[in-house]
């Protein structure tokens, strides 16, 4: 008995893996987006929503609307997700909040409401934080959003504001559009000044030693080395199991 159970366990694991290999491609095929005849018109979606005049104006004055519609028209893309603040959300901002921003910062604010990937509501419930937006701060850093979920509800936070992700105006690849009750204010524009940057920040610093060491490439820390080799082992294991599956299937 005791000697057969490890073998049984291995067989069971292999069988389960094989089922995954057989089932997953079918599931993916089913959820493949149907080709859309005409380009998605975000303006029309927001106009139809009836309470997004300010957001439409922001997207248009910054040219972000055109940018989005061009991206959606590119069938190779991963789609987009847009968080649309209501007119109420804009009205609740301190007066002058938007107008006092430079044109460049208004572009950043608009892009911060766009994720470079299509997320269904259930995708948002399980997304891993932080999630990159289309926006990036002036020093080149990406502005992220974080999502928390529970009770079939999703909250989004910028670090400055937190609000619920409400009803989708549209939830179909390649574009999802969700109503939000607050304008998502990025930390890079509205946050308290960040603490002193870490000495190894990606941004070039003149204060550190100027010499480019002979190797040229930055030396990876032992941590990153070991974690990447850990991933390699994991991939090897998956590949091995996959081969075992093929063996089983071929017999
Ligand atoms: C998109 O919809 C808006 C508002 O309904 C309309 O004015 C515009 O012409 C449409 N654009 C395209 C490319 O169909
Ligand atoms: C979308 O792409 C088609 C073909 O590539 C082009 O004819 C059309 O003008 C594009 N529409 C927009 C809104 O960019
Ligand atoms: C979302 O935010 C509301 C209000 O801040 C809070 O009551 C709720 O627990 C949050 N829900 C999740 C899933 O984070
Ligand atoms: C977002 O999540 C990341 C990782 O969990 C965390 O490091 C970061 O501080 C969070 N940012 C905000 C604004 O909540
Ligand atoms: C680094 O120093 C040089 C010369 O002092 C200066 O021209 C350059 O703008 C500096 N770069 C940064 C990123 O501070």
PDB file of C-alpha atoms in Angstrom, residues 40-47 55-56 59 64-65 68-69 72 82 175 177:
ATOM      1  CA  UNK A  40     -15.676  51.156 -31.510  1.00  0.00           C
ATOM      2  CA  UNK A  41     -16.860  54.729 -30.972  1.00  0.00           C
ATOM      3  CA  UNK A  42     -16.056  55.779 -27.399  1.00  0.00           C
ATOM      4  CA  UNK A  43     -17.601  59.211 -27.902  1.00  0.00           C
ATOM      5  CA  UNK A  44     -20.897  57.620 -28.840  1.00  0.00           C
ATOM      6  CA  UNK A  45     -20.778  55.307 -25.807  1.00  0.00           C
ATOM      7  CA  UNK A  46     -20.163  58.233 -23.440  1.00  0.00           C
ATOM      8  CA  UNK A  47     -22.739  60.489 -25.114  1.00  0.00           C
ATOM      9  CA  UNK A  55     -14.986  63.726 -19.355  1.00  0.00           C
ATOM     10  CA  UNK A  56     -15.729  63.875 -23.081  1.00  0.00           C
ATOM     11  CA  UNK A  59     -10.662  63.534 -23.692  1.00  0.00           C
ATOM     12  CA  UNK A  64      -6.773  61.397 -25.936  1.00  0.00           C
ATOM     13  CA  UNK A  65     -10.129  60.489 -27.513  1.00  0.00           C
ATOM     14  CA  UNK A  68      -8.024  55.816 -27.877  1.00  0.00           C
ATOM     15  CA  UNK A  69     -10.113  55.375 -30.989  1.00  0.00           C
ATOM     16  CA  UNK A  72      -9.092  50.427 -30.658  1.00  0.00           C
ATOM     17  CA  UNK A  82     -11.647  53.266 -19.557  1.00  0.00           C
ATOM     18  CA  UNK A 175     -13.222  47.966 -24.869  1.00  0.00           C
ATOM     19  CA  UNK A 177     -15.951  51.445 -19.956  1.00  0.00           C
TER      20      UNK A 177
END
